[in-house]
mmCIF file of C-alpha atoms in Angstrom:
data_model
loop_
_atom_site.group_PDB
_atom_site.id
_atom_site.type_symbol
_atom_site.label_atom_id
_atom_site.label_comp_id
_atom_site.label_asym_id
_atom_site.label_seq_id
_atom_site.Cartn_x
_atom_site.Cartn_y
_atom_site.Cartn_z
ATOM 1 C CA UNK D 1 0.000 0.000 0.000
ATOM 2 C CA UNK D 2 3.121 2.340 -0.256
ATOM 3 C CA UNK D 3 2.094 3.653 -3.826
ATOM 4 C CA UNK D 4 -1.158 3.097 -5.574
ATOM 5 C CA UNK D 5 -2.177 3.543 -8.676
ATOM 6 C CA UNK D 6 -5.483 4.789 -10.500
ATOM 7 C CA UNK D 7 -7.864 2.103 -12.642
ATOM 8 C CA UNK D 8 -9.988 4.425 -14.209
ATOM 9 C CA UNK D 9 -10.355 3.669 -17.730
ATOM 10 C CA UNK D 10 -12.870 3.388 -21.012
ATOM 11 C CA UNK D 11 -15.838 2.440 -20.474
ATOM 12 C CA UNK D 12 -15.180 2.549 -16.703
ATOM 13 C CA UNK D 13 -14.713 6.518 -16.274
ATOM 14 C CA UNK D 14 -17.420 7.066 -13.859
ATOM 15 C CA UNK D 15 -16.982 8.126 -10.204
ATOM 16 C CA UNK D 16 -18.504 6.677 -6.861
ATOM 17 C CA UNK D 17 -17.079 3.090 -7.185
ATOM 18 C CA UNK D 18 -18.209 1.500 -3.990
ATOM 19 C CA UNK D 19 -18.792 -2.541 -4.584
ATOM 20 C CA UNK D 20 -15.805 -4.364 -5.645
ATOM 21 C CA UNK D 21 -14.505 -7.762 -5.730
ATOM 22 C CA UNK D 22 -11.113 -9.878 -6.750
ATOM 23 C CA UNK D 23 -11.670 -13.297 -7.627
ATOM 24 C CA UNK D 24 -10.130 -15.576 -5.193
ATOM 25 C CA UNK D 25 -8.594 -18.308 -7.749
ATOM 26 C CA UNK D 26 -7.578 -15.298 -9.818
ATOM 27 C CA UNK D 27 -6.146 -11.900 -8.647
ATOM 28 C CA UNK D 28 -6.191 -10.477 -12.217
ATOM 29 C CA UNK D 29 -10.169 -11.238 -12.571
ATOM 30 C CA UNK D 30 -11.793 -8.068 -10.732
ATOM 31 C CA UNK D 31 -15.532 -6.905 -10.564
ATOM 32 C CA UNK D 32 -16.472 -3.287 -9.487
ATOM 33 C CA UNK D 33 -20.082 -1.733 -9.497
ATOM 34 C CA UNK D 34 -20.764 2.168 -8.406
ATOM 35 C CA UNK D 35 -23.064 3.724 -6.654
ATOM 36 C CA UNK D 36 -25.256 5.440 -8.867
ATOM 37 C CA UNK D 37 -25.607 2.915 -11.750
ATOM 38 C CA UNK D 38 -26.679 -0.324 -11.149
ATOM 39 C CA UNK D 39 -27.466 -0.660 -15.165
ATOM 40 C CA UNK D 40 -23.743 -2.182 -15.535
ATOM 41 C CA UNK D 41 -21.464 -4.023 -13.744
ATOM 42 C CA UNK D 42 -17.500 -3.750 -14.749
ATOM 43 C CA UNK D 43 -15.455 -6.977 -14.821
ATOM 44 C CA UNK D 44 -11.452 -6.972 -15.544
ATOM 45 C CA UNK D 45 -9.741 -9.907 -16.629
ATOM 46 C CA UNK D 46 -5.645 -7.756 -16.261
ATOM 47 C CA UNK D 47 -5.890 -6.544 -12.843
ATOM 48 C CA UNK D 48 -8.010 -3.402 -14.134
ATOM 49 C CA UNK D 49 -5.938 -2.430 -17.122
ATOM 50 C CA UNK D 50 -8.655 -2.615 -19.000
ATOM 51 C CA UNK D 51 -12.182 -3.045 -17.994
ATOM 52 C CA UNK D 52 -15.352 -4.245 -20.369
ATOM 53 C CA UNK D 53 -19.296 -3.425 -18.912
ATOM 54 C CA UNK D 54 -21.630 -6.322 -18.044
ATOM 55 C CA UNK D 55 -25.409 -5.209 -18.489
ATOM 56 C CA UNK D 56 -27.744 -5.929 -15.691
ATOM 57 C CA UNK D 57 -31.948 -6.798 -16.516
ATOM 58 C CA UNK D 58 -32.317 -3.652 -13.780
ATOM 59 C CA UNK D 59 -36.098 -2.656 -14.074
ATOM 60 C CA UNK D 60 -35.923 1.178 -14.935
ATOM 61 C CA UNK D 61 -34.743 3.439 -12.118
ATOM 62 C CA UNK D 62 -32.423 6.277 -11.537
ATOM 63 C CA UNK D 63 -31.769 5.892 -8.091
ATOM 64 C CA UNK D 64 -30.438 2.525 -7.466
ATOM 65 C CA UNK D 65 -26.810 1.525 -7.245
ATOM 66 C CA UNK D 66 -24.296 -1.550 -6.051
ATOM 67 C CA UNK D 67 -23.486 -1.718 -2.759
ATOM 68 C CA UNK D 68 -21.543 -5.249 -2.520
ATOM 69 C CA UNK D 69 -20.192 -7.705 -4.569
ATOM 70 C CA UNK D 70 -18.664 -10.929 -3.795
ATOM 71 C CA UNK D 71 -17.379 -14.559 -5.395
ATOM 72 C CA UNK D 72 -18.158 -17.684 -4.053
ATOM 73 C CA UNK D 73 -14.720 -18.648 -2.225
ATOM 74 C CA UNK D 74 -15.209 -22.567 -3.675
ATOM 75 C CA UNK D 75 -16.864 -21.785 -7.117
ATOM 76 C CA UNK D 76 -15.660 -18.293 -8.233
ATOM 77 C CA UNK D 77 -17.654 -18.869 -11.386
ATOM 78 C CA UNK D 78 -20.561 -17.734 -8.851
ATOM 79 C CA UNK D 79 -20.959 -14.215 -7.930
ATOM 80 C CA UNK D 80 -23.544 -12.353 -6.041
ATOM 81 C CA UNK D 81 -24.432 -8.110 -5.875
ATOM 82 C CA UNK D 82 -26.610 -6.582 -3.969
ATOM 83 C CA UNK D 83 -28.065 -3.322 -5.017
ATOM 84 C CA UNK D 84 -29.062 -0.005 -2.803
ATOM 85 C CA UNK D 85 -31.157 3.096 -2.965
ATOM 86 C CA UNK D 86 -29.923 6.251 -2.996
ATOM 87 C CA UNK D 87 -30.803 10.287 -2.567
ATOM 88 C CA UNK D 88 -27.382 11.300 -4.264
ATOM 89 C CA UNK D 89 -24.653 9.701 -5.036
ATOM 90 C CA UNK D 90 -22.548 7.814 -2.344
ATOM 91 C CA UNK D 91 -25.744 8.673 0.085
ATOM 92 C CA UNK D 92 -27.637 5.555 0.677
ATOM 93 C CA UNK D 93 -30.985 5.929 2.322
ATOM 94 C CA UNK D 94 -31.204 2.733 4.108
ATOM 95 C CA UNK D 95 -34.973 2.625 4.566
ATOM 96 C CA UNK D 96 -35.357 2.760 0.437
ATOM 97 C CA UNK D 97 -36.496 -0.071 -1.485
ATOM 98 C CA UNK D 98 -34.032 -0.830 -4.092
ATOM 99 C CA UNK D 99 -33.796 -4.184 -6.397
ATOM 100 C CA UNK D 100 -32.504 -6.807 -4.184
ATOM 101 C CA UNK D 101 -30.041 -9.516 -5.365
ATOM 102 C CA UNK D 102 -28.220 -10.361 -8.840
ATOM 103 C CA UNK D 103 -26.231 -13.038 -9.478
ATOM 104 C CA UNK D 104 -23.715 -14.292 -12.482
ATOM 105 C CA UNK D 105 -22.849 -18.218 -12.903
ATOM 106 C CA UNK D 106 -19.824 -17.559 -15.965
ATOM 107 C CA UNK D 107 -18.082 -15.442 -13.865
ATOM 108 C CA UNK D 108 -19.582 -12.315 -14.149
ATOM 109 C CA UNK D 109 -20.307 -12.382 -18.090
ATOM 110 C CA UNK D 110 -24.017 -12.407 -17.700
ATOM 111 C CA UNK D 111 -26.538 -11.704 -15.022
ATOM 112 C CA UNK D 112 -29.875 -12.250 -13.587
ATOM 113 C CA UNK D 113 -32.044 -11.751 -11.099
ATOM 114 C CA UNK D 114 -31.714 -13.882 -8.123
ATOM 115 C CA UNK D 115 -34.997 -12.687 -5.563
ATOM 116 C CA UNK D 116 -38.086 -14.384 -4.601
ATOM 117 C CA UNK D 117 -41.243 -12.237 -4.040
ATOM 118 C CA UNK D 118 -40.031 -11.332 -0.807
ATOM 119 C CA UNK D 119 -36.655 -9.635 -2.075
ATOM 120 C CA UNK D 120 -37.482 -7.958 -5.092
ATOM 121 C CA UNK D 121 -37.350 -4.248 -2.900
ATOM 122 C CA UNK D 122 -34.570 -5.091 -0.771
ATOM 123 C CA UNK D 123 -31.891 -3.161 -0.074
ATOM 124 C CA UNK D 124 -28.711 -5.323 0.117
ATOM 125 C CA UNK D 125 -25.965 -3.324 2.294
ATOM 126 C CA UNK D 126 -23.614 -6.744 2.835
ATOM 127 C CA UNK D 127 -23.349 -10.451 1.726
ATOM 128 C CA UNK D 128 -21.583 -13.383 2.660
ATOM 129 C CA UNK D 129 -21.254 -16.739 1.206
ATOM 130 C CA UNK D 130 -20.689 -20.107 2.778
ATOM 131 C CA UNK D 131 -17.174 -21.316 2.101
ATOM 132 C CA UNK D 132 -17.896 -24.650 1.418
ATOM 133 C CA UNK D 133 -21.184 -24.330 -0.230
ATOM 134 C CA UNK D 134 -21.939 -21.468 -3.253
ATOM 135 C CA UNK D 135 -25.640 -21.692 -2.542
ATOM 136 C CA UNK D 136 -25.711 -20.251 0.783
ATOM 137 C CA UNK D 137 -25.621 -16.895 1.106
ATOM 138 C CA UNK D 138 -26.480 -14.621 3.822
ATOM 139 C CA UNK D 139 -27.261 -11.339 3.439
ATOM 140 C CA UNK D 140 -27.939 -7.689 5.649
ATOM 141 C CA UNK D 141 -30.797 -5.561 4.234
ATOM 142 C CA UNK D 142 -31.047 -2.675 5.256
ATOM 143 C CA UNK D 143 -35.087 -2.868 4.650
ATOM 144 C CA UNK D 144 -35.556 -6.765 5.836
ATOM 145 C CA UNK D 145 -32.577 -7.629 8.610
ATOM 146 C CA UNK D 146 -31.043 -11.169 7.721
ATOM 147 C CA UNK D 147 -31.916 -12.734 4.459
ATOM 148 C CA UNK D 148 -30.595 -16.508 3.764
ATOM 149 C CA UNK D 149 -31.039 -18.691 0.556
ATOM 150 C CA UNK D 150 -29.556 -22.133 0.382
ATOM 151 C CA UNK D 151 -30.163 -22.170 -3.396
ATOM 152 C CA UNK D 152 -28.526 -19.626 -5.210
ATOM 153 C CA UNK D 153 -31.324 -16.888 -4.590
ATOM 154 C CA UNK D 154 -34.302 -18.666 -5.578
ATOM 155 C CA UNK D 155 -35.502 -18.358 -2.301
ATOM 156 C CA UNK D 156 -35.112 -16.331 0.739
ATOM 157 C CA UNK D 157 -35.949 -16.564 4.021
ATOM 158 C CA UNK D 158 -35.842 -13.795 7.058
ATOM 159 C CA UNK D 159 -33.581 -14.686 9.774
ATOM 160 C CA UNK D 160 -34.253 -12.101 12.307
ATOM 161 C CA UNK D 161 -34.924 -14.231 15.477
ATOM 162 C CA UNK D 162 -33.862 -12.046 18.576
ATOM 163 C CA UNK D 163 -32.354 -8.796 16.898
ATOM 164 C CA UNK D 164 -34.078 -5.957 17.609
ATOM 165 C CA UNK D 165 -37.445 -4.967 15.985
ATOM 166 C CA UNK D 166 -37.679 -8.122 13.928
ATOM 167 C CA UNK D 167 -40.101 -7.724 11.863
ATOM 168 C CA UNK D 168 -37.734 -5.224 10.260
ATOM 169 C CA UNK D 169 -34.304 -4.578 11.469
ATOM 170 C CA UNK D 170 -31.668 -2.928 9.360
ATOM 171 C CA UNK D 171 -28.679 -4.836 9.069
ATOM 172 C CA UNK D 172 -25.775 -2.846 8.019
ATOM 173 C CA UNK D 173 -22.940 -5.452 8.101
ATOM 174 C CA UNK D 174 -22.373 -9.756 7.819
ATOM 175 C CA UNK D 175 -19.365 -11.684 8.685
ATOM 176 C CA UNK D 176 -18.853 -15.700 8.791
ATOM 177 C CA UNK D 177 -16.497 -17.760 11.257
ATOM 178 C CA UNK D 178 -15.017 -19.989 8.623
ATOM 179 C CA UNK D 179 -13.603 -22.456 11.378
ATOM 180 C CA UNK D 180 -16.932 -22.512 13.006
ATOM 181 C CA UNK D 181 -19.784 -23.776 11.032
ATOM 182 C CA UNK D 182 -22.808 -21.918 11.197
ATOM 183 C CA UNK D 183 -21.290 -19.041 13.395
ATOM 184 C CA UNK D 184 -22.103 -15.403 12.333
ATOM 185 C CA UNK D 185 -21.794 -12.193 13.316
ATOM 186 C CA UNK D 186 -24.121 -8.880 11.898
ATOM 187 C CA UNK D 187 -24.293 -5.380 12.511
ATOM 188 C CA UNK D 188 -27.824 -3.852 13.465
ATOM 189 C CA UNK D 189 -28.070 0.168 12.719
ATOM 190 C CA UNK D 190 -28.329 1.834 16.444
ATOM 191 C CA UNK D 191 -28.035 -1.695 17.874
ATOM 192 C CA UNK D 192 -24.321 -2.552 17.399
ATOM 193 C CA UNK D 193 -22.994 -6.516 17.249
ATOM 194 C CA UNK D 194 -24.859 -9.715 17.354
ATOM 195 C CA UNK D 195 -23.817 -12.913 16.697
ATOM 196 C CA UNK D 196 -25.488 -16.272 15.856
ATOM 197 C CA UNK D 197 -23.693 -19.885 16.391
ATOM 198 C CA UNK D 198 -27.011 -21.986 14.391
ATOM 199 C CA UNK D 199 -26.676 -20.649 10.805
ATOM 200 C CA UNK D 200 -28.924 -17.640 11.271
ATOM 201 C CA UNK D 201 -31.503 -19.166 12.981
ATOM 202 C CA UNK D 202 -31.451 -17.343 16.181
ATOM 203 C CA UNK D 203 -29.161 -14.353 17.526
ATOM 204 C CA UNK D 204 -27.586 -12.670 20.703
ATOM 205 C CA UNK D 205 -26.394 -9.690 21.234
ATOM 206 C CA UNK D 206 -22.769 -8.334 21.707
ATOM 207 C CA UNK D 207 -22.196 -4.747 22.916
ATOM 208 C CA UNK D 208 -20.172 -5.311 25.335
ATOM 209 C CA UNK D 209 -17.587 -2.260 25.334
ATOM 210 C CA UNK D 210 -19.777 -0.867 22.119
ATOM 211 C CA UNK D 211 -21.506 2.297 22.071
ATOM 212 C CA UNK D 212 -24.994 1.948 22.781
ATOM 213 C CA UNK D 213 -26.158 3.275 19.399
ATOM 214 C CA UNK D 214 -23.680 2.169 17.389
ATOM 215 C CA UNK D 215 -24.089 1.303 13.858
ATOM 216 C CA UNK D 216 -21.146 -1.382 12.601
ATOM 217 C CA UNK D 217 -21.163 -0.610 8.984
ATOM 218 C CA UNK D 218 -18.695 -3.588 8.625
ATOM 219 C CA UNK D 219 -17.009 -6.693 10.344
ATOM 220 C CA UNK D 220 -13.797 -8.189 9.653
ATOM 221 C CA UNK D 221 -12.370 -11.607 11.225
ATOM 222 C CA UNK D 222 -8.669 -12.343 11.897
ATOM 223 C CA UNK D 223 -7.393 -14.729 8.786
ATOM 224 C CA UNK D 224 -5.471 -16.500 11.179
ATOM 225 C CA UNK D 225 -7.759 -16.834 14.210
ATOM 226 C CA UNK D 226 -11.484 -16.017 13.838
ATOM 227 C CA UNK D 227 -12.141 -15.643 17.261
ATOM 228 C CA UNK D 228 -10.992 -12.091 16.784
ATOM 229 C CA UNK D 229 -12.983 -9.592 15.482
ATOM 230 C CA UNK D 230 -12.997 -6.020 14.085
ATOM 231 C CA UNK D 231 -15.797 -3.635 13.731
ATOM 232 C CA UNK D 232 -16.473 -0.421 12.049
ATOM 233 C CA UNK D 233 -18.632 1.680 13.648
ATOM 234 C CA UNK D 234 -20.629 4.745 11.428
ATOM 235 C CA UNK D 235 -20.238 6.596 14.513
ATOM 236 C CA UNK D 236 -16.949 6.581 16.512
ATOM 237 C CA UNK D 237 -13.764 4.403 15.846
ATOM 238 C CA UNK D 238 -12.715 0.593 15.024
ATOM 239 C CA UNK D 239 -12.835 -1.572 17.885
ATOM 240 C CA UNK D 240 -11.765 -5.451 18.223
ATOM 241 C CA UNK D 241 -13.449 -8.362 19.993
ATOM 242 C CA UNK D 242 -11.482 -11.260 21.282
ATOM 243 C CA UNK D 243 -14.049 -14.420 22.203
ATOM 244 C CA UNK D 244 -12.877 -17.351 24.138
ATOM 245 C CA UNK D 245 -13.608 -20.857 23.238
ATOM 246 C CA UNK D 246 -16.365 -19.091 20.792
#
């Protein structure tokens, strides 16, 4: 990170990149979304020397925009974006309904919808997806708390069990233990940490040493050992978790 060095070129010249994703069997194969346009994706097979644009089947609307991206870590050929609502660009208004979930099986040549009738307006702030499995996918909307599919996005299903407000939390932020199976962790706007050890089926919450309102836009685990956490929080600085024994 001593010296970096600007990707910008035709047809991706536009500003407000925000989602963006390296391809873990190949660090030359990259694939960036922005903020404002959710009518293309950009995919670069040279490390972003040169980039080409990847339509999206986006139903017509100037205010939506990618907010994540991400490969399947044990079939890279599968990739998942989620999509967010916005009042200008870069300013996501988190109780907006956007388009939900898209999803490419050729490695980000083509794309489709992947959302049942119950995610077609969701707002999609973070996604994770199982490391052994490309199927499962759990996602934080901003507009319907914990989403989970274990088929590639034909179906959804709510997992809000004990966060707050459940009918309708807004997740902000996902994160799975690897080494743990079924152990994840979420950030809840105004709510901070909570963490669930049955695959999304039930949560707890963790603020110990949080601030009481605080809104963890994004959680990171140790490579090395998962039981330590980091956490962005919206509102006041980083802090880390250690858990014992999980």
């Amino acid at each position: 990170g001593n010296n970096w060095a600007g990707l910008l070129s035709v047809p991706a010249i536009q500003l407000d990149w925000n989602a963006f994703a390296v391809d873990p069997d190949n660090s030359q194969h990259l694939i960036a979304g922005n903020s404002w346009n959710a009518n293309y994706l950009f995919e670069s097979i040279n490390g972003g020397s040169s980039w080409e644009q990847r339509p999206i089947p986006m139903a017509a609307s100037n205010k939506i925009g990618w907010r994540v991206v991400e490969f399947a870590p044990s079939k890279p050929t599968w990739i998942y974006a989620g999509t967010g609502s916005f009042k200008t660009a870069s300013q996501w208004v988190d109780t907006f309904p956007a388009s939900g979930f898209y999803a490419s099986r050729d490695s980000g040549k083509t794309w489709s919808h992947a959302n049942d009738k119950n995610t077609h307006g969701a707002q999609i702030a973070d996604l994770v997806i199982d490391p052994q499995f490309p199927g499962l996918v759990y996602a934080a909307s901003t507009t319907h708390g914990i989403l989970k599919t274990t088929d590639g996005g034909k179906n959804w299903k709510a997992m809000n069990k004990g966060l707050p407000s459940p009918s309708q939390p807004r997740a902000l932020s996902i994160a799975i233990n690897p080494k743990a199976r079924g152990t994840l962790y979420c950030g809840i706007k105004g709510a901070g940490v909570y963490r669930s050890t049955d695959a999304g089926n039930s949560w707890q919450p963790l603020r110990k040493g949080l601030e009481h309102n605080a809104e963890i836009t994004d959680i990171v685990l140790d490579p090395v050992n998962p039981d330590i956490l980091y956490a962005a929080d919206r509102l006041s600085p980083f802090f880390d978790s250690r858990f014992q024994d999980n």
